[in-house]
Amino acid sequence: MTAAAYLSCSPLALQQLQYKDGFRSEPLHAENGLIGIVEGGSGKLFMRNGSASPVRKGAFFLVHHGEGSFQLMADPIGMLRVTLVSYCVRNPSGSADAPGRLSSMLGNGTIHHAAASLTETLLAQLRQAMAEDNEIGELKRQHALLELLLHLHAHQLTPDRNGNDSIQATIEYMEQRLTKPLQISELPKLAGMTPSSYSRAFKRLTGLTPGHYLTRLRILRAKELMADHNASLRDIAVSVGYQDELYFSRVFKKAEGISPSVYLKRSDRRIAVVSSFFLQDHLLSLGILPIAAPSFPSYFDTASGFPSYLHDRLSGTTPLNAERPIPSSDVVRLAPDLILRTRLLHDQNDKHWGENHDAIFIDHFSSWEQYYRTIASKVGREAEAERVIRSMSQLEQAARRKLERCVKNGKWTVIRLMPGNCRLYGIKEHTFTELIYHRLGFQPDDRITHGTYMDNAFEELLRLDPEQILVIWSSEAAIHEFAADPRWQQLSAVKESKVYYPDSKEWDPWGPIGREYMIKAMLRFFCKR
C-alpha cells in the first residue's frame, strides 16, 4: 500500500450550538471539513441543495469545504443541541482528493445515526485533548478525532434503516399493557416493519428477542407485586397478563430457576438503582450490593464513574451513566428483581420509562434518614437502618464537639460557584445545610432565612457581604471567573482571607457512607487550619 492511502486528520475547533422552539439558524459554512453531532433534542438539517432531513439525538452529518452552506432548526416545541467539529484533512502524498475520500466514507450532508452514549464519550475525549496546548496534545487530538471518525463510520445508519424510534415505541407499548394479553405479532405492525426486520432491530437495541423482553418485563413486575405478601399468586399472575396461574408459575420458574412460592422466601434479591442520586450508598450500608447503579463518569475520576469511597465497594455493579437519560431497556436486560427509582435530573419527564413502568418510585426527601428508612422498608432491612442511623448520630455529635473550637467564631454563608451562576444556600430544606448548621454547629448568617438555595445570587451575596464564606462543589474555572470580578475582591470575607475552599468534590451527605466520608473530610479541613 502506498503512502497516498493514508489520511491525516486534525481537529481545529469545537463549537456547541443550541436552538429552541422552532428557531432556524443563519446559514452555516464549512471553512474546512465539518462534522455535526446532535447531542440532544430534535429538529431539521437544511442543505443548500434544498434537501431537508429530520435529526435527533445520536444523528450526525458531514459537510465538506466548498460544498455549500447548511442551516439547523429546532422542532417547534423543543430544543436542538448540536456540536460542530471542524477539522482539516491532509494527504502525505499531496493528493487533493483527501476530503473526497472521507466524503465517500460518511457522505456529504447525509444523516446517519450512531450509538449516542459512545459518541458522547469520544466527544468528551476530544474536548479534553483540545485543551492540551503542546506537541503531545496535538497527537492526542489527532488520535481522538480518528477514533470519533472510525466510530461514526462503523455505526452509520441512514434514517430509513434506523428503527430505534419505532422499537422504543413498541417497548413503551409493552410497558403500558402488561396487565393485558399481548400478542408479539402485533409489535412489528406497530413499528411498521416486517416481523424478521423487527426482531433483528429489537435484539440489536435491547440484546433480547421481543418475546424474551416482554417476559422479563412481566416477571419484573410480578416480583415487585410479591413484595406485598398479602397478594395471592393468582392475582399477581392476572396483574402481569397471565390468566392461568399454573402457566405463570411455569414461566416464572423457567425465567428464574425457582418457583414463585420459593422466590417469596428468598432474601438475596437482585436490585438495580435508577436515579440521579447515589442510592447505592444506602443499599451498601444495608449489606446489599446492587447489580446496577448511577454513575457520573465525567465528574468523578474513577473508571466506574462512582465516587472513590464507593468505587471498590461496587465492584461487580454495572454503572448507569446518569449524565444522560437512562433507558429502561438498559436495566431490564440485567434481569433485576427490583428497581429503586427516583426522578431523573436529566430526564424530568422520564420518557424513557413511561408513566406506568414498573419500578418502586422513591419520593424526594430533604432528609437523608427519610430516604434511608424508605429504602430499608422496601428491602426488609428496617432494623439495620435504625442501627446505622443511631451510629451516624453519634458520629455527628462527636464531630460537632471537635468542630466547636474550630468554627465557633463568626457566622457562615455557603455558596457554590458555577459558570455564570453563584448559588446561595439557605438554612433549611437541604441535606447539606441541615448537616452543617443543625448537626455540626456552624452558625449561619442571621440574614439568610430562605430554604434550599437561591440561584444567580451574586448580587445578593454582595449585598450581604458575609463574614465567612464556605465554597463547595465548585470548579477551579468557576472560582477564577468570580475571583476576576472586582466586586468579589471587595467582599469583607475575601479581604480578611475568610473564604474557604475545601476539596468538596466527593462530599455527599445524602447516604450514610458518603455522609461519614464528608464529616471526616470536614474534620481534617477545619481542625487543621
Short mmCIF file of C-alpha atoms in Angstrom, two decimals:
data_model
loop_
_atom_site.label_atom_id
_atom_site.label_comp_id
_atom_site.label_asym_id
_atom_site.label_seq_id
_atom_site.Cartn_x
_atom_site.Cartn_y
_atom_site.Cartn_z
CA MET A 1 0.00 0.00 0.00
CA THR A 2 1.41 3.40 -0.95
CA ALA A 3 1.68 6.42 1.33
CA ALA A 4 -1.15 8.03 -0.62
CA ALA A 5 -3.55 5.60 1.03
CA TYR A 6 -3.21 7.29 4.40
CA LEU A 7 -5.00 10.40 5.60
CA SER A 8 -4.00 12.75 8.39
CA CYS A 9 -6.93 14.43 10.18
CA SER A 10 -6.51 17.23 12.70
CA PRO A 11 -9.32 18.88 14.67
CA LEU A 12 -9.41 22.68 14.50
CA ALA A 13 -12.29 23.73 16.71
CA LEU A 14 -15.39 22.52 18.56
CA GLN A 15 -18.50 24.70 18.62
CA GLN A 16 -21.60 23.95 20.69
CA LEU A 17 -24.91 25.31 19.36
CA GLN A 18 -28.34 25.29 20.96
CA TYR A 19 -31.65 26.37 19.43
CA LYS A 20 -35.16 26.41 20.89
CA ASP A 21 -38.80 26.44 19.80
CA GLY A 22 -38.56 26.40 16.03
CA PHE A 23 -35.58 28.75 15.79
CA ARG A 24 -33.73 28.44 12.47
CA SER A 25 -30.06 29.31 12.32
CA GLU A 26 -28.40 31.64 9.87
CA PRO A 27 -26.58 29.80 7.05
CA LEU A 28 -23.55 27.99 8.45
CA HIS A 29 -20.46 27.31 6.36
CA ALA A 30 -17.74 24.69 6.48
CA GLU A 31 -14.46 26.58 6.20
CA ASN A 32 -12.77 23.17 6.42
CA GLY A 33 -14.20 19.70 6.96
CA LEU A 34 -17.03 19.69 9.48
CA ILE A 35 -18.90 17.04 11.47
CA GLY A 36 -22.23 17.93 13.05
CA ILE A 37 -23.25 15.75 16.01
CA VAL A 38 -26.71 16.06 17.56
CA GLU A 39 -26.27 15.70 21.34
CA GLY A 40 -29.82 16.48 22.38
CA GLY A 41 -33.33 17.30 21.22
CA SER A 42 -34.61 17.16 17.66
CA GLY A 43 -35.07 19.34 14.62
CA LYS A 44 -34.10 19.57 10.94
CA LEU A 45 -30.99 19.96 8.80
CA PHE A 46 -31.36 22.06 5.63
CA MET A 47 -28.70 21.78 2.91
CA ARG A 48 -28.05 24.34 0.17
CA ASN A 49 -29.41 21.94 -2.48
CA GLY A 50 -32.85 22.28 -0.88
CA SER A 51 -32.92 18.94 0.96
CA ALA A 52 -34.32 18.85 4.49
CA SER A 53 -33.72 15.96 6.88
CA PRO A 54 -35.04 15.35 10.41
CA VAL A 55 -32.36 14.99 13.08
CA ARG A 56 -32.47 13.87 16.71
CA LYS A 57 -30.07 12.82 19.43
CA GLY A 58 -27.49 10.39 18.05
CA ALA A 59 -27.63 11.78 14.50
CA PHE A 60 -24.53 13.08 12.75
CA PHE A 61 -23.67 14.54 9.36
CA LEU A 62 -20.57 15.60 7.42
CA VAL A 63 -20.13 18.81 5.42
CA HIS A 64 -17.03 19.45 3.30
CA HIS A 65 -15.28 22.69 2.48
CA GLY A 66 -16.66 24.27 -0.67
CA GLU A 67 -19.73 22.02 -0.76
CA GLY A 68 -22.27 24.57 0.39
CA SER A 69 -23.87 26.04 3.46
CA PHE A 70 -26.44 24.46 5.75
CA GLN A 71 -28.94 25.51 8.39
CA LEU A 72 -30.24 23.93 11.57
CA MET A 73 -33.71 24.34 13.03
CA ALA A 74 -35.18 23.14 16.33
CA ASP A 75 -38.59 21.49 16.41
CA PRO A 76 -41.48 23.93 17.05
CA ILE A 77 -41.80 22.90 20.69
CA GLY A 78 -38.46 21.73 21.94
CA MET A 79 -34.73 22.15 21.76
CA LEU A 80 -31.88 21.14 19.45
CA ARG A 81 -28.30 20.86 20.75
CA VAL A 82 -25.52 20.27 18.21
CA THR A 83 -21.73 20.16 18.42
CA LEU A 84 -19.81 21.11 15.28
CA VAL A 85 -16.33 19.61 14.93
CA SER A 86 -14.18 21.50 12.42
CA TYR A 87 -11.15 19.62 11.07
CA CYS A 88 -8.65 19.58 8.23
CA VAL A 89 -7.57 16.57 6.17
CA ARG A 90 -4.05 16.17 4.87
CA ASN A 91 -2.68 13.56 2.49
CA PRO A 92 1.06 12.90 2.80
CA SER A 93 1.29 12.37 -0.97
CA GLY A 94 -0.10 15.82 -1.63
CA SER A 95 -3.20 14.43 -3.33
CA ALA A 96 -6.13 16.83 -3.38
CA ASP A 97 -8.78 14.12 -3.14
CA ALA A 98 -8.44 13.56 0.63
CA PRO A 99 -11.67 15.31 1.60
CA GLY A 100 -13.48 13.47 -1.16
CA ARG A 101 -12.29 10.14 0.14
CA LEU A 102 -13.66 10.99 3.58
CA SER A 103 -16.90 12.05 1.93
CA SER A 104 -17.19 8.63 0.34
CA MET A 105 -16.97 7.12 3.83
CA LEU A 106 -19.62 9.23 5.52
CA GLY A 107 -21.38 11.18 2.77
CA ASN A 108 -21.84 14.93 2.47
CA GLY A 109 -25.00 16.18 4.22
CA THR A 110 -26.36 12.66 4.67
CA ILE A 111 -27.90 11.95 8.08
CA HIS A 112 -26.54 8.91 9.89
CA HIS A 113 -27.04 7.63 13.42
CA ALA A 114 -24.56 6.19 15.89
CA ALA A 115 -24.70 4.96 19.48
CA ALA A 116 -25.19 8.26 21.35
CA SER A 117 -23.51 7.25 24.63
CA LEU A 118 -20.25 6.20 22.93
CA THR A 119 -20.33 9.29 20.71
CA GLU A 120 -20.62 11.45 23.85
CA THR A 121 -17.64 9.68 25.41
CA LEU A 122 -15.47 10.17 22.32
CA LEU A 123 -16.51 13.82 22.07
CA ALA A 124 -15.53 14.33 25.71
CA GLN A 125 -12.11 12.81 24.97
CA LEU A 126 -11.70 15.15 22.01
CA ARG A 127 -12.66 18.19 24.12
CA GLN A 128 -10.11 17.18 26.74
CA ALA A 129 -7.40 16.74 24.10
CA MET A 130 -8.23 20.14 22.58
CA ALA A 131 -7.38 21.75 25.93
CA GLU A 132 -3.76 20.49 25.83
CA ASP A 133 -1.64 23.05 24.01
CA ASN A 134 1.56 21.11 23.34
CA GLU A 135 3.00 18.51 20.95
CA ILE A 136 1.59 15.59 22.92
CA GLY A 137 -1.75 17.36 22.89
CA GLU A 138 -1.61 17.54 19.07
CA LEU A 139 -1.10 13.77 18.89
CA LYS A 140 -3.94 13.24 21.34
CA ARG A 141 -6.21 15.50 19.27
CA GLN A 142 -5.49 13.58 16.08
CA HIS A 143 -6.00 10.26 17.85
CA ALA A 144 -9.28 11.40 19.44
CA LEU A 145 -10.61 12.70 16.10
CA LEU A 146 -9.70 9.48 14.28
CA GLU A 147 -11.41 7.42 17.00
CA LEU A 148 -14.52 9.55 16.60
CA LEU A 149 -14.47 9.24 12.79
CA LEU A 150 -13.99 5.47 12.94
CA HIS A 151 -16.85 5.17 15.43
CA LEU A 152 -19.17 7.24 13.25
CA HIS A 153 -18.21 5.28 10.15
CA ALA A 154 -18.69 1.91 11.85
CA HIS A 155 -22.08 2.78 13.29
CA GLN A 156 -23.60 4.81 10.50
CA LEU A 157 -27.25 4.02 9.84
CA THR A 158 -29.32 6.10 7.41
CA PRO A 159 -32.82 7.11 8.60
CA ASP A 160 -34.69 4.51 6.54
CA ARG A 161 -32.61 1.76 8.14
CA ASN A 162 -32.69 3.12 11.65
CA GLY A 163 -35.74 1.82 13.51
CA ASN A 164 -34.74 2.73 17.07
CA ASP A 165 -37.63 5.20 17.49
CA SER A 166 -40.10 2.59 16.27
CA ILE A 167 -38.59 -0.08 18.51
CA GLN A 168 -38.71 2.25 21.51
CA ALA A 169 -42.37 2.93 20.78
CA THR A 170 -43.14 -0.80 20.93
CA ILE A 171 -41.21 -1.11 24.22
CA GLU A 172 -43.37 1.65 25.70
CA TYR A 173 -46.44 -0.15 24.30
CA MET A 174 -45.38 -3.34 26.12
CA GLU A 175 -44.78 -1.45 29.38
CA GLN A 176 -48.22 0.13 29.25
CA ARG A 177 -50.09 -3.13 28.53
CA LEU A 178 -48.51 -5.59 30.98
CA THR A 179 -51.86 -6.26 32.63
CA LYS A 180 -53.46 -7.29 29.34
CA PRO A 181 -52.84 -10.21 26.96
CA LEU A 182 -50.45 -9.08 24.24
CA GLN A 183 -49.52 -10.86 21.01
CA ILE A 184 -45.91 -10.43 19.86
CA SER A 185 -47.24 -10.44 16.29
CA GLU A 186 -48.83 -7.03 16.98
CA LEU A 187 -45.48 -5.34 17.52
CA PRO A 188 -43.93 -5.42 14.01
CA LYS A 189 -47.12 -3.84 12.66
CA LEU A 190 -46.93 -1.13 15.29
CA ALA A 191 -43.30 -0.46 14.30
CA GLY A 192 -44.13 -0.50 10.58
CA MET A 193 -41.62 -3.29 9.93
CA THR A 194 -41.65 -6.87 8.75
CA PRO A 195 -41.52 -9.49 11.54
CA SER A 196 -37.97 -10.57 10.68
CA SER A 197 -36.64 -6.99 10.39
CA TYR A 198 -38.37 -6.06 13.61
CA SER A 199 -36.90 -8.99 15.54
CA ARG A 200 -33.37 -8.20 14.32
CA ALA A 201 -33.71 -4.49 15.12
CA PHE A 202 -35.23 -5.21 18.55
CA LYS A 203 -32.44 -7.58 19.54
CA ARG A 204 -29.80 -5.15 18.26
CA LEU A 205 -31.24 -2.44 20.55
CA THR A 206 -32.05 -4.47 23.67
CA GLY A 207 -29.96 -7.64 23.41
CA LEU A 208 -33.15 -9.72 23.76
CA THR A 209 -35.87 -11.06 21.47
CA PRO A 210 -39.26 -9.27 21.74
CA GLY A 211 -40.81 -12.29 23.46
CA HIS A 212 -37.96 -12.62 25.96
CA TYR A 213 -38.06 -8.90 26.70
CA LEU A 214 -41.83 -8.98 27.34
CA THR A 215 -41.38 -11.95 29.66
CA ARG A 216 -38.64 -10.05 31.53
CA LEU A 217 -40.98 -7.08 32.00
CA ARG A 218 -43.76 -9.31 33.30
CA ILE A 219 -41.51 -11.23 35.67
CA LEU A 220 -40.03 -7.99 37.00
CA ARG A 221 -43.50 -6.60 37.67
CA ALA A 222 -44.51 -9.87 39.34
CA LYS A 223 -41.50 -9.68 41.68
CA GLU A 224 -42.47 -6.17 42.69
CA LEU A 225 -46.03 -7.31 43.43
CA MET A 226 -44.65 -10.17 45.51
CA ALA A 227 -43.19 -7.58 47.88
CA ASP A 228 -46.79 -7.26 49.10
CA HIS A 229 -47.11 -10.59 50.87
CA ASN A 230 -50.89 -10.17 51.05
CA ALA A 231 -51.26 -10.60 47.26
CA SER A 232 -52.16 -14.09 46.01
CA LEU A 233 -50.21 -15.71 43.17
CA ARG A 234 -53.38 -15.82 41.08
CA ASP A 235 -53.90 -12.05 41.47
CA ILE A 236 -50.26 -11.45 40.63
CA ALA A 237 -50.48 -13.64 37.52
CA VAL A 238 -53.53 -11.75 36.25
CA SER A 239 -51.88 -8.41 37.03
CA VAL A 240 -48.98 -9.20 34.69
CA GLY A 241 -51.04 -10.54 31.80
CA TYR A 242 -51.32 -14.27 32.59
CA GLN A 243 -54.84 -15.63 33.04
CA ASP A 244 -53.58 -19.06 34.15
CA GLU A 245 -51.76 -19.21 37.50
CA LEU A 246 -50.10 -22.54 36.68
CA TYR A 247 -48.80 -21.23 33.35
CA PHE A 248 -47.47 -18.13 35.13
CA SER A 249 -45.66 -20.38 37.62
CA ARG A 250 -44.05 -22.37 34.78
CA VAL A 251 -42.92 -19.18 33.00
CA PHE A 252 -41.58 -17.75 36.26
CA LYS A 253 -39.64 -20.92 37.10
CA LYS A 254 -38.18 -21.11 33.59
CA ALA A 255 -37.03 -17.50 33.81
CA GLU A 256 -35.77 -17.51 37.42
CA GLY A 257 -34.88 -21.14 38.05
CA ILE A 258 -37.20 -21.31 41.07
CA SER A 259 -40.96 -21.27 41.55
CA PRO A 260 -42.80 -18.12 42.71
CA SER A 261 -43.50 -19.69 46.12
CA VAL A 262 -39.78 -20.38 46.67
CA TYR A 263 -38.87 -16.91 45.43
CA LEU A 264 -41.08 -15.36 48.11
CA LYS A 265 -38.79 -16.91 50.75
CA ARG A 266 -35.54 -15.59 49.22
CA SER A 267 -33.60 -12.66 50.69
CA ASP A 268 -30.80 -12.23 48.10
CA ARG A 269 -32.71 -10.06 45.63
CA ARG A 270 -31.10 -8.50 42.55
CA ILE A 271 -31.68 -4.76 42.93
CA ALA A 272 -30.99 -2.01 40.39
CA VAL A 273 -30.92 1.72 41.14
CA VAL A 274 -32.16 4.21 38.54
CA SER A 275 -31.63 7.66 39.96
CA SER A 276 -29.58 10.84 39.84
CA PHE A 277 -28.72 10.20 43.50
CA PHE A 278 -26.34 7.61 44.91
CA LEU A 279 -28.95 5.32 46.46
CA GLN A 280 -26.37 2.54 46.11
CA ASP A 281 -24.75 4.17 49.16
CA HIS A 282 -27.89 3.36 51.17
CA LEU A 283 -28.05 -0.22 49.86
CA LEU A 284 -24.37 -0.95 50.56
CA SER A 285 -24.74 0.21 54.16
CA LEU A 286 -27.67 -2.22 54.46
CA GLY A 287 -25.47 -5.07 53.21
CA ILE A 288 -26.89 -5.14 49.67
CA LEU A 289 -24.72 -4.89 46.53
CA PRO A 290 -26.88 -3.55 43.67
CA ILE A 291 -26.48 -5.07 40.22
CA ALA A 292 -26.66 -1.61 38.56
CA ALA A 293 -26.42 1.93 39.90
CA PRO A 294 -25.99 5.53 38.66
CA SER A 295 -22.56 6.92 37.83
CA PHE A 296 -21.16 10.28 36.71
CA PRO A 297 -18.13 9.42 34.54
CA SER A 298 -17.24 12.97 33.50
CA TYR A 299 -17.37 14.26 37.10
CA PHE A 300 -15.63 11.58 39.16
CA ASP A 301 -12.09 10.47 38.36
CA THR A 302 -12.68 6.73 38.86
CA ALA A 303 -13.02 4.29 35.96
CA SER A 304 -16.55 3.43 37.10
CA GLY A 305 -17.82 6.99 37.48
CA PHE A 306 -18.64 6.24 41.15
CA PRO A 307 -17.04 8.38 43.88
CA SER A 308 -13.77 6.95 45.16
CA TYR A 309 -15.26 5.88 48.51
CA LEU A 310 -17.81 3.69 46.67
CA HIS A 311 -15.71 2.55 43.70
CA ASP A 312 -14.12 -0.54 45.27
CA ARG A 313 -17.26 -1.46 47.21
CA LEU A 314 -19.28 -1.51 43.98
CA SER A 315 -17.03 -3.97 42.18
CA GLY A 316 -19.38 -6.06 40.03
CA THR A 317 -22.07 -3.36 39.87
CA THR A 318 -22.93 -2.13 36.36
CA PRO A 319 -22.53 1.67 36.15
CA LEU A 320 -25.52 3.50 34.60
CA ASN A 321 -24.47 6.85 33.14
CA ALA A 322 -26.76 9.31 34.95
CA GLU A 323 -25.37 12.24 32.98
CA ARG A 324 -27.84 11.30 30.26
CA PRO A 325 -31.30 9.70 30.26
CA ILE A 326 -31.22 6.03 31.34
CA PRO A 327 -33.39 3.89 29.01
CA SER A 328 -35.43 1.19 30.71
CA SER A 329 -34.02 -1.38 28.26
CA ASP A 330 -30.52 -0.86 29.74
CA VAL A 331 -31.83 -2.05 33.11
CA VAL A 332 -34.40 -4.68 32.14
CA ARG A 333 -31.79 -6.70 30.24
CA LEU A 334 -29.92 -7.20 33.55
CA ALA A 335 -32.94 -9.12 34.93
CA PRO A 336 -33.30 -7.30 38.26
CA ASP A 337 -35.72 -8.49 40.92
CA LEU A 338 -36.40 -4.92 41.98
CA ILE A 339 -35.74 -1.43 40.61
CA LEU A 340 -35.46 1.52 43.00
CA ARG A 341 -36.11 4.71 41.09
CA THR A 342 -36.24 8.45 41.70
CA ARG A 343 -36.97 11.26 39.27
CA LEU A 344 -34.03 11.61 36.87
CA LEU A 345 -32.47 15.08 36.76
CA HIS A 346 -31.54 14.67 33.08
CA ASP A 347 -34.90 13.23 32.07
CA GLN A 348 -37.50 15.08 34.11
CA ASN A 349 -40.41 13.61 32.13
CA ASP A 350 -38.98 10.09 32.42
CA LYS A 351 -39.97 9.50 28.80
CA HIS A 352 -37.60 6.53 28.58
CA TRP A 353 -39.61 4.73 31.25
CA GLY A 354 -43.21 5.55 30.51
CA GLU A 355 -45.74 6.62 33.11
CA ASN A 356 -46.68 3.06 34.01
CA HIS A 357 -43.22 1.47 34.02
CA ASP A 358 -42.99 -0.94 36.92
CA ALA A 359 -40.42 0.12 39.48
CA ILE A 360 -40.61 1.28 43.09
CA PHE A 361 -40.55 5.07 42.99
CA ILE A 362 -38.84 6.86 45.89
CA ASP A 363 -40.24 10.34 46.53
CA HIS A 364 -37.93 13.31 47.08
CA PHE A 365 -36.97 14.00 50.70
CA SER A 366 -34.77 16.71 52.19
CA SER A 367 -33.68 14.37 55.00
CA TRP A 368 -31.24 11.52 54.37
CA GLU A 369 -32.95 9.50 57.12
CA GLN A 370 -36.26 9.62 55.24
CA TYR A 371 -34.58 8.24 52.09
CA TYR A 372 -32.83 5.61 54.17
CA ARG A 373 -35.89 4.42 56.06
CA THR A 374 -37.97 4.30 52.88
CA ILE A 375 -35.38 2.21 51.05
CA ALA A 376 -34.88 -0.07 54.07
CA SER A 377 -38.63 -0.71 54.20
CA LYS A 378 -38.60 -1.81 50.54
CA VAL A 379 -35.84 -4.37 51.12
CA GLY A 380 -36.83 -5.57 54.58
CA ARG A 381 -33.86 -4.08 56.47
CA GLU A 382 -35.62 -1.65 58.82
CA ALA A 383 -33.78 -2.84 61.98
CA GLU A 384 -30.39 -2.48 60.29
CA ALA A 385 -31.32 1.02 59.10
CA GLU A 386 -32.16 2.18 62.61
CA ARG A 387 -28.81 0.85 63.87
CA VAL A 388 -26.94 2.80 61.16
CA ILE A 389 -28.94 5.97 61.87
CA ARG A 390 -28.06 5.77 65.59
CA SER A 391 -24.39 5.23 64.75
CA MET A 392 -24.43 8.24 62.39
CA SER A 393 -26.00 10.42 65.09
CA GLN A 394 -23.15 9.50 67.45
CA LEU A 395 -20.58 10.35 64.76
CA GLU A 396 -22.25 13.73 64.16
CA GLN A 397 -22.27 14.57 67.87
CA ALA A 398 -18.58 13.65 68.23
CA ALA A 399 -17.70 15.72 65.15
CA ARG A 400 -19.68 18.70 66.49
CA ARG A 401 -17.63 18.68 69.68
CA LYS A 402 -14.37 18.63 67.72
CA LEU A 403 -15.50 21.34 65.29
CA GLU A 404 -16.81 23.64 68.02
CA ARG A 405 -13.38 25.06 68.85
CA CYS A 406 -12.50 25.39 65.14
CA VAL A 407 -15.59 27.14 63.71
CA LYS A 408 -17.28 28.73 66.71
CA ASN A 409 -16.15 32.25 65.83
CA GLY A 410 -18.19 34.08 63.22
CA LYS A 411 -21.21 33.39 61.03
CA TRP A 412 -21.12 31.28 57.88
CA THR A 413 -22.53 31.58 54.37
CA VAL A 414 -22.41 28.62 51.99
CA ILE A 415 -22.18 29.12 48.20
CA ARG A 416 -21.46 27.14 45.08
CA LEU A 417 -19.80 28.83 42.10
CA MET A 418 -20.67 27.65 38.60
CA PRO A 419 -20.00 29.33 35.23
CA GLY A 420 -22.15 32.46 35.29
CA ASN A 421 -24.01 31.40 38.45
CA CYS A 422 -23.46 31.96 42.17
CA ARG A 423 -25.72 29.63 44.16
CA LEU A 424 -26.50 30.85 47.68
CA TYR A 425 -27.60 28.06 50.03
CA GLY A 426 -30.35 28.59 52.59
CA ILE A 427 -30.61 27.33 56.15
CA LYS A 428 -33.22 24.59 55.74
CA GLU A 429 -34.80 22.05 53.38
CA HIS A 430 -31.43 20.90 52.05
CA THR A 431 -29.44 17.91 53.31
CA PHE A 432 -26.06 19.68 53.14
CA THR A 433 -27.02 22.79 55.10
CA GLU A 434 -29.12 20.73 57.51
CA LEU A 435 -25.94 18.80 58.32
CA ILE A 436 -23.53 21.70 58.82
CA TYR A 437 -25.92 24.13 60.51
CA HIS A 438 -28.16 21.88 62.59
CA ARG A 439 -25.98 18.82 63.21
CA LEU A 440 -22.39 20.12 63.19
CA GLY A 441 -22.94 23.52 64.80
CA PHE A 442 -21.87 26.01 62.13
CA GLN A 443 -23.64 29.33 62.78
CA PRO A 444 -25.46 30.67 59.68
CA ASP A 445 -25.65 34.34 58.77
CA ASP A 446 -28.75 35.66 60.57
CA ARG A 447 -29.91 37.47 57.44
CA ILE A 448 -30.26 34.25 55.44
CA THR A 449 -33.73 32.82 56.02
CA HIS A 450 -34.63 31.05 52.75
CA GLY A 451 -34.67 27.28 52.21
CA THR A 452 -32.78 25.04 49.72
CA TYR A 453 -30.80 27.53 47.60
CA MET A 454 -31.04 30.66 45.51
CA ASP A 455 -29.52 30.68 42.01
CA ASN A 456 -27.96 33.71 40.27
CA ALA A 457 -27.42 35.22 43.71
CA PHE A 458 -24.13 37.09 43.25
CA GLU A 459 -25.83 40.47 43.75
CA GLU A 460 -27.45 39.13 46.92
CA LEU A 461 -24.05 37.88 48.13
CA LEU A 462 -22.59 41.35 47.54
CA ARG A 463 -25.47 42.90 49.48
CA LEU A 464 -24.99 40.52 52.42
CA ASP A 465 -21.20 40.96 52.40
CA PRO A 466 -20.89 37.91 54.70
CA GLU A 467 -18.30 37.45 57.41
CA GLN A 468 -17.17 33.96 56.33
CA ILE A 469 -17.84 32.09 53.10
CA LEU A 470 -17.67 28.33 52.54
CA VAL A 471 -17.35 27.48 48.83
CA ILE A 472 -18.43 23.94 47.94
CA TRP A 473 -18.67 21.77 44.79
CA SER A 474 -17.07 24.48 42.62
CA SER A 475 -14.66 24.01 39.73
CA GLU A 476 -11.40 25.97 39.54
CA ALA A 477 -12.61 27.66 36.35
CA ALA A 478 -15.75 28.97 38.06
CA ILE A 479 -13.78 30.12 41.11
CA HIS A 480 -11.34 32.02 38.88
CA GLU A 481 -14.23 33.56 36.95
CA PHE A 482 -15.70 35.16 40.07
CA ALA A 483 -12.31 35.98 41.58
CA ALA A 484 -11.57 38.06 38.47
CA ASP A 485 -14.61 40.25 39.20
CA PRO A 486 -13.52 43.41 41.11
CA ARG A 487 -16.71 43.23 43.18
CA TRP A 488 -15.68 39.82 44.53
CA GLN A 489 -12.40 41.32 45.70
CA GLN A 490 -14.31 43.93 47.72
CA LEU A 491 -16.12 41.34 49.84
CA SER A 492 -15.10 41.50 53.50
CA ALA A 493 -14.54 37.75 53.67
CA VAL A 494 -12.15 37.98 50.71
CA LYS A 495 -10.21 40.89 52.22
CA GLU A 496 -9.94 39.09 55.57
CA SER A 497 -8.98 35.74 53.95
CA LYS A 498 -12.09 34.12 55.34
CA VAL A 499 -13.22 32.37 52.17
CA TYR A 500 -12.73 28.63 52.48
CA TYR A 501 -12.29 26.22 49.56
CA PRO A 502 -12.22 22.60 50.82
CA ASP A 503 -11.84 19.80 48.29
CA SER A 504 -15.56 19.02 48.41
CA LYS A 505 -15.95 17.28 45.06
CA GLU A 506 -16.92 14.00 46.71
CA TRP A 507 -18.89 15.44 49.65
CA ASP A 508 -22.29 13.76 49.53
CA PRO A 509 -24.37 13.80 52.74
CA TRP A 510 -27.41 12.01 51.25
CA GLY A 511 -26.27 8.48 52.15
CA PRO A 512 -24.59 7.08 55.28
CA ILE A 513 -21.29 6.11 53.63
CA GLY A 514 -20.90 9.44 51.81
CA ARG A 515 -22.06 11.32 54.92
CA GLU A 516 -19.38 9.69 57.07
CA TYR A 517 -16.76 10.38 54.35
CA MET A 518 -17.82 14.05 54.24
CA ILE A 519 -17.81 14.53 58.03
CA LYS A 520 -14.29 13.09 58.35
CA ALA A 521 -13.09 15.28 55.45
CA MET A 522 -14.58 18.36 57.17
CA LEU A 523 -12.76 17.50 60.39
CA ARG A 524 -9.45 17.22 58.53
CA PHE A 525 -10.01 20.54 56.75
CA PHE A 526 -11.35 22.74 59.54
CA CYS A 527 -9.49 21.33 62.55
CA LYS A 528 -6.07 21.69 60.88
CA ARG A 529 -6.47 25.29 59.77
#
